[in-house]
GROMACS .gro file of C-alpha atoms in nm:
model
  256
    1UNK     CA    1   2.942  -1.677   2.305
    2UNK     CA    2   2.913  -1.600   1.934
    3UNK     CA    3   2.992  -1.258   1.792
    4UNK     CA    4   2.790  -1.177   1.478
    5UNK     CA    5   2.866  -0.891   1.241
    6UNK     CA    6   2.674  -0.770   0.934
    7UNK     CA    7   2.819  -0.490   0.720
    8UNK     CA    8   2.560  -0.315   0.504
    9UNK     CA    9   2.566  -0.016   0.273
   10UNK     CA   10   2.414   0.215   0.534
   11UNK     CA   11   2.452   0.040   0.870
   12UNK     CA   12   2.677  -0.205   1.049
   13UNK     CA   13   2.484  -0.435   1.283
   14UNK     CA   14   2.658  -0.641   1.552
   15UNK     CA   15   2.537  -0.877   1.821
   16UNK     CA   16   2.640  -1.129   2.086
   17UNK     CA   17   2.463  -1.464   2.118
   18UNK     CA   18   2.475  -1.712   2.401
   19UNK     CA   19   2.309  -2.013   2.245
   20UNK     CA   20   1.994  -1.877   2.080
   21UNK     CA   21   1.971  -1.579   2.316
   22UNK     CA   22   2.077  -1.240   2.180
   23UNK     CA   23   2.252  -1.075   2.476
   24UNK     CA   24   2.319  -0.742   2.312
   25UNK     CA   25   2.325  -0.573   1.974
   26UNK     CA   26   2.445  -0.247   1.818
   27UNK     CA   27   2.375  -0.053   1.498
   28UNK     CA   28   2.637   0.190   1.364
   29UNK     CA   29   2.671   0.396   1.048
   30UNK     CA   30   2.873   0.229   0.774
   31UNK     CA   31   3.190   0.416   0.685
   32UNK     CA   32   3.542   0.327   0.591
   33UNK     CA   33   3.765   0.276   0.895
   34UNK     CA   34   4.107   0.121   0.948
   35UNK     CA   35   4.126  -0.219   1.114
   36UNK     CA   36   4.271  -0.051   1.424
   37UNK     CA   37   3.981   0.193   1.445
   38UNK     CA   38   3.736  -0.093   1.408
   39UNK     CA   39   3.921  -0.295   1.671
   40UNK     CA   40   3.906  -0.016   1.930
   41UNK     CA   41   3.538   0.035   1.848
   42UNK     CA   42   3.463  -0.334   1.905
   43UNK     CA   43   3.651  -0.341   2.233
   44UNK     CA   44   3.466  -0.030   2.348
   45UNK     CA   45   3.124  -0.180   2.271
   46UNK     CA   46   3.211  -0.503   2.452
   47UNK     CA   47   3.340  -0.309   2.751
   48UNK     CA   48   3.024  -0.103   2.773
   49UNK     CA   49   2.819  -0.425   2.763
   50UNK     CA   50   3.048  -0.578   3.029
   51UNK     CA   51   3.130  -0.872   2.803
   52UNK     CA   52   3.486  -1.002   2.813
   53UNK     CA   53   3.643  -1.078   2.478
   54UNK     CA   54   3.778  -1.401   2.630
   55UNK     CA   55   3.419  -1.524   2.662
   56UNK     CA   56   3.368  -1.503   2.284
   57UNK     CA   57   3.436  -1.821   2.088
   58UNK     CA   58   3.395  -1.723   1.721
   59UNK     CA   59   3.264  -1.462   1.477
   60UNK     CA   60   3.009  -1.505   1.198
   61UNK     CA   61   3.054  -1.230   0.940
   62UNK     CA   62   2.845  -1.112   0.646
   63UNK     CA   63   2.888  -0.815   0.415
   64UNK     CA   64   2.753  -0.651   0.101
   65UNK     CA   65   3.043  -0.403   0.094
   66UNK     CA   66   3.347  -0.605  -0.024
   67UNK     CA   67   3.582  -0.308   0.010
   68UNK     CA   68   3.536  -0.317   0.390
   69UNK     CA   69   3.578  -0.693   0.441
   70UNK     CA   70   3.956  -0.693   0.487
   71UNK     CA   71   3.942  -0.427   0.759
   72UNK     CA   72   3.664  -0.587   0.963
   73UNK     CA   73   3.797  -0.942   0.943
   74UNK     CA   74   4.147  -0.826   1.036
   75UNK     CA   75   4.010  -0.629   1.333
   76UNK     CA   76   3.811  -0.929   1.460
   77UNK     CA   77   4.118  -1.152   1.442
   78UNK     CA   78   4.366  -0.898   1.581
   79UNK     CA   79   4.164  -0.738   1.861
   80UNK     CA   80   3.915  -1.011   1.956
   81UNK     CA   81   4.137  -1.307   1.866
   82UNK     CA   82   3.843  -1.487   1.707
   83UNK     CA   83   3.819  -1.725   1.410
   84UNK     CA   84   3.588  -1.570   1.153
   85UNK     CA   85   3.331  -1.750   0.936
   86UNK     CA   86   3.236  -1.538   0.636
   87UNK     CA   87   2.894  -1.615   0.491
   88UNK     CA   88   2.902  -1.719   0.124
   89UNK     CA   89   2.688  -1.934  -0.103
   90UNK     CA   90   2.945  -2.213  -0.069
   91UNK     CA   91   2.846  -2.282   0.293
   92UNK     CA   92   2.577  -2.521   0.411
   93UNK     CA   93   2.282  -2.282   0.426
   94UNK     CA   94   2.013  -2.542   0.480
   95UNK     CA   95   1.821  -2.397   0.186
   96UNK     CA   96   1.824  -2.463  -0.187
   97UNK     CA   97   1.888  -2.151  -0.398
   98UNK     CA   98   1.693  -2.171  -0.723
   99UNK     CA   99   1.859  -1.894  -0.919
  100UNK     CA  100   2.040  -1.905  -1.254
  101UNK     CA  101   2.347  -1.770  -1.072
  102UNK     CA  102   2.327  -1.827  -0.694
  103UNK     CA  103   2.638  -1.616  -0.633
  104UNK     CA  104   2.438  -1.305  -0.730
  105UNK     CA  105   2.234  -1.313  -0.408
  106UNK     CA  106   2.357  -1.077  -0.136
  107UNK     CA  107   2.446  -1.231   0.199
  108UNK     CA  108   2.192  -1.014   0.381
  109UNK     CA  109   1.907  -1.143   0.163
  110UNK     CA  110   2.010  -1.503   0.225
  111UNK     CA  111   2.044  -1.453   0.600
  112UNK     CA  112   1.703  -1.288   0.626
  113UNK     CA  113   1.531  -1.573   0.445
  114UNK     CA  114   1.722  -1.844   0.633
  115UNK     CA  115   1.614  -1.697   0.967
  116UNK     CA  116   1.257  -1.626   0.855
  117UNK     CA  117   1.218  -1.980   0.723
  118UNK     CA  118   1.317  -2.124   1.061
  119UNK     CA  119   1.104  -1.881   1.262
  120UNK     CA  120   0.788  -1.853   1.050
  121UNK     CA  121   0.773  -2.153   0.818
  122UNK     CA  122   0.699  -2.161   0.446
  123UNK     CA  123   0.589  -2.031   0.198
  124UNK     CA  124   0.711  -1.686   0.292
  125UNK     CA  125   0.806  -1.340   0.165
  126UNK     CA  126   1.067  -1.128   0.343
  127UNK     CA  127   1.051  -0.753   0.279
  128UNK     CA  128   1.370  -0.573   0.382
  129UNK     CA  129   1.346  -0.192   0.388
  130UNK     CA  130   1.694  -0.046   0.400
  131UNK     CA  131   1.915   0.135   0.150
  132UNK     CA  132   1.741  -0.085  -0.104
  133UNK     CA  133   1.401  -0.247  -0.072
  134UNK     CA  134   1.414  -0.619  -0.135
  135UNK     CA  135   1.138  -0.877  -0.141
  136UNK     CA  136   1.261  -1.235  -0.126
  137UNK     CA  137   1.048  -1.545  -0.170
  138UNK     CA  138   1.072  -1.891  -0.014
  139UNK     CA  139   0.863  -2.166  -0.171
  140UNK     CA  140   0.635  -2.406   0.013
  141UNK     CA  141   0.915  -2.663  -0.019
  142UNK     CA  142   1.160  -2.427   0.152
  143UNK     CA  143   1.368  -2.320  -0.150
  144UNK     CA  144   1.484  -1.966  -0.217
  145UNK     CA  145   1.317  -1.862  -0.544
  146UNK     CA  146   1.442  -1.506  -0.592
  147UNK     CA  147   1.266  -1.176  -0.551
  148UNK     CA  148   1.256  -0.806  -0.636
  149UNK     CA  149   1.491  -0.513  -0.569
  150UNK     CA  150   1.402  -0.142  -0.569
  151UNK     CA  151   1.557   0.180  -0.431
  152UNK     CA  152   1.487   0.243  -0.063
  153UNK     CA  153   1.284   0.529   0.084
  154UNK     CA  154   1.583   0.745   0.175
  155UNK     CA  155   1.740   0.690  -0.167
  156UNK     CA  156   1.412   0.804  -0.323
  157UNK     CA  157   1.405   1.117  -0.107
  158UNK     CA  158   1.769   1.202  -0.179
  159UNK     CA  159   1.709   1.172  -0.553
  160UNK     CA  160   1.400   1.393  -0.532
  161UNK     CA  161   1.580   1.665  -0.337
  162UNK     CA  162   1.888   1.653  -0.560
  163UNK     CA  163   1.679   1.723  -0.870
  164UNK     CA  164   1.444   1.988  -0.725
  165UNK     CA  165   1.576   2.314  -0.581
  166UNK     CA  166   1.267   2.434  -0.391
  167UNK     CA  167   1.150   2.121  -0.211
  168UNK     CA  168   1.215   2.115   0.167
  169UNK     CA  169   1.394   1.836   0.351
  170UNK     CA  170   1.149   1.622   0.551
  171UNK     CA  171   1.140   1.364   0.827
  172UNK     CA  172   1.041   1.021   0.704
  173UNK     CA  173   0.702   0.947   0.858
  174UNK     CA  174   0.350   0.897   0.731
  175UNK     CA  175   0.123   1.204   0.726
  176UNK     CA  176  -0.229   1.181   0.864
  177UNK     CA  177  -0.388   1.187   0.518
  178UNK     CA  178  -0.297   1.097   0.162
  179UNK     CA  179  -0.384   1.452   0.051
  180UNK     CA  180  -0.096   1.660   0.182
  181UNK     CA  181  -0.207   2.003   0.304
  182UNK     CA  182   0.148   2.136   0.261
  183UNK     CA  183   0.448   2.059   0.043
  184UNK     CA  184   0.607   1.887   0.344
  185UNK     CA  185   0.305   1.658   0.391
  186UNK     CA  186   0.271   1.600   0.017
  187UNK     CA  187   0.629   1.468   0.000
  188UNK     CA  188   0.571   1.248   0.305
  189UNK     CA  189   0.256   1.108   0.144
  190UNK     CA  190   0.428   1.041  -0.186
  191UNK     CA  191   0.734   0.877  -0.032
  192UNK     CA  192   0.576   0.671   0.247
  193UNK     CA  193   0.247   0.567   0.089
  194UNK     CA  194   0.409   0.537  -0.252
  195UNK     CA  195   0.672   0.292  -0.131
  196UNK     CA  196   0.419   0.101   0.082
  197UNK     CA  197   0.197   0.070  -0.226
  198UNK     CA  198   0.491  -0.056  -0.432
  199UNK     CA  199   0.575  -0.326  -0.177
  200UNK     CA  200   0.212  -0.434  -0.148
  201UNK     CA  201   0.171  -0.448  -0.526
  202UNK     CA  202   0.483  -0.658  -0.576
  203UNK     CA  203   0.388  -0.890  -0.289
  204UNK     CA  204   0.041  -0.945  -0.436
  205UNK     CA  205   0.199  -1.032  -0.771
  206UNK     CA  206   0.420  -1.282  -0.591
  207UNK     CA  207   0.112  -1.431  -0.422
  208UNK     CA  208  -0.037  -1.502  -0.765
  209UNK     CA  209   0.281  -1.672  -0.883
  210UNK     CA  210   0.300  -1.878  -0.564
  211UNK     CA  211  -0.059  -1.990  -0.604
  212UNK     CA  212  -0.192  -1.813  -0.295
  213UNK     CA  213  -0.117  -1.559  -0.024
  214UNK     CA  214   0.144  -1.624   0.243
  215UNK     CA  215   0.311  -1.465   0.542
  216UNK     CA  216   0.506  -1.144   0.472
  217UNK     CA  217   0.774  -1.054   0.726
  218UNK     CA  218   0.915  -0.700   0.728
  219UNK     CA  219   1.266  -0.619   0.849
  220UNK     CA  220   1.521  -0.338   0.807
  221UNK     CA  221   1.548   0.024   0.914
  222UNK     CA  222   1.211   0.137   0.774
  223UNK     CA  223   1.019  -0.183   0.837
  224UNK     CA  224   0.807  -0.028   1.111
  225UNK     CA  225   0.659   0.229   0.872
  226UNK     CA  226   0.579  -0.045   0.623
  227UNK     CA  227   0.424  -0.273   0.885
  228UNK     CA  228   0.200   0.008   1.013
  229UNK     CA  229   0.051   0.091   0.672
  230UNK     CA  230   0.087  -0.219   0.456
  231UNK     CA  231  -0.212  -0.439   0.375
  232UNK     CA  232   0.000  -0.751   0.326
  233UNK     CA  233   0.272  -0.744   0.596
  234UNK     CA  234   0.191  -0.990   0.873
  235UNK     CA  235   0.501  -0.972   1.095
  236UNK     CA  236   0.771  -0.724   1.196
  237UNK     CA  237   1.111  -0.870   1.287
  238UNK     CA  238   1.423  -0.654   1.316
  239UNK     CA  239   1.645  -0.945   1.419
  240UNK     CA  240   1.640  -1.159   1.105
  241UNK     CA  241   1.991  -1.085   0.978
  242UNK     CA  242   2.162  -1.153   1.310
  243UNK     CA  243   1.953  -1.466   1.367
  244UNK     CA  244   2.052  -1.582   1.019
  245UNK     CA  245   2.420  -1.537   1.103
  246UNK     CA  246   2.376  -1.751   1.414
  247UNK     CA  247   2.194  -2.025   1.222
  248UNK     CA  248   2.453  -2.037   0.943
  249UNK     CA  249   2.736  -2.049   1.197
  250UNK     CA  250   2.577  -2.342   1.380
  251UNK     CA  251   2.550  -2.532   1.052
  252UNK     CA  252   2.914  -2.460   0.955
  253UNK     CA  253   3.106  -2.415   1.280
  254UNK     CA  254   3.327  -2.716   1.205
  255UNK     CA  255   3.491  -2.501   0.934
  256UNK     CA  256   3.639  -2.248   1.180
   0.00000   0.00000   0.00000
């Protein structure tokens, strides 16, 4: 069994694969912990899932928070006794990266596009709605071309509330109409429909540069809201990052 671990700015996502089958997965809040705290947490999750650590063969690890890498990798080695493959641009990714500086691309963006390419074909756009909103493009030939990055919905709300004393805190969901009948609904309309409109506008611009429309796959914590209201999103897939970790491990397992 393969243990996969993705450390993001807001969430930590973990999963267990047996072959291509995802047996279990967990999503936790990202925060700084010691390697011992992480180790006990991992053992607890495995115990609850009734998976023995002896049945695990390796770990595939990705992160966009370098300050946490040492603690997670040490915990995996110390408490699970697993070799750990960290995803970098130096690995065999099975995909050409056509950027001026390939090392600039975050591991999560690469993993999402690697998995989406295998599952949905090309050309393709992956829209990830998390702490940041990213749109990443794969060409018809299967190369990673780049994309767009913007603040995420929650970041936008936090900035709005931090600069305005009288606005109420809201739950992040779409109101029934664009014209909010209360301040609460007006904020929901502006945040949800505003960000959906931004994603759709950027995606349509990407269609023009690609020479035609293509599949748009949404993933990330707020992907469901986008998929429900977007005019361009064709698929919703919350498992892209973990699937990408599995694929990259299979291509590079001889290194661990």
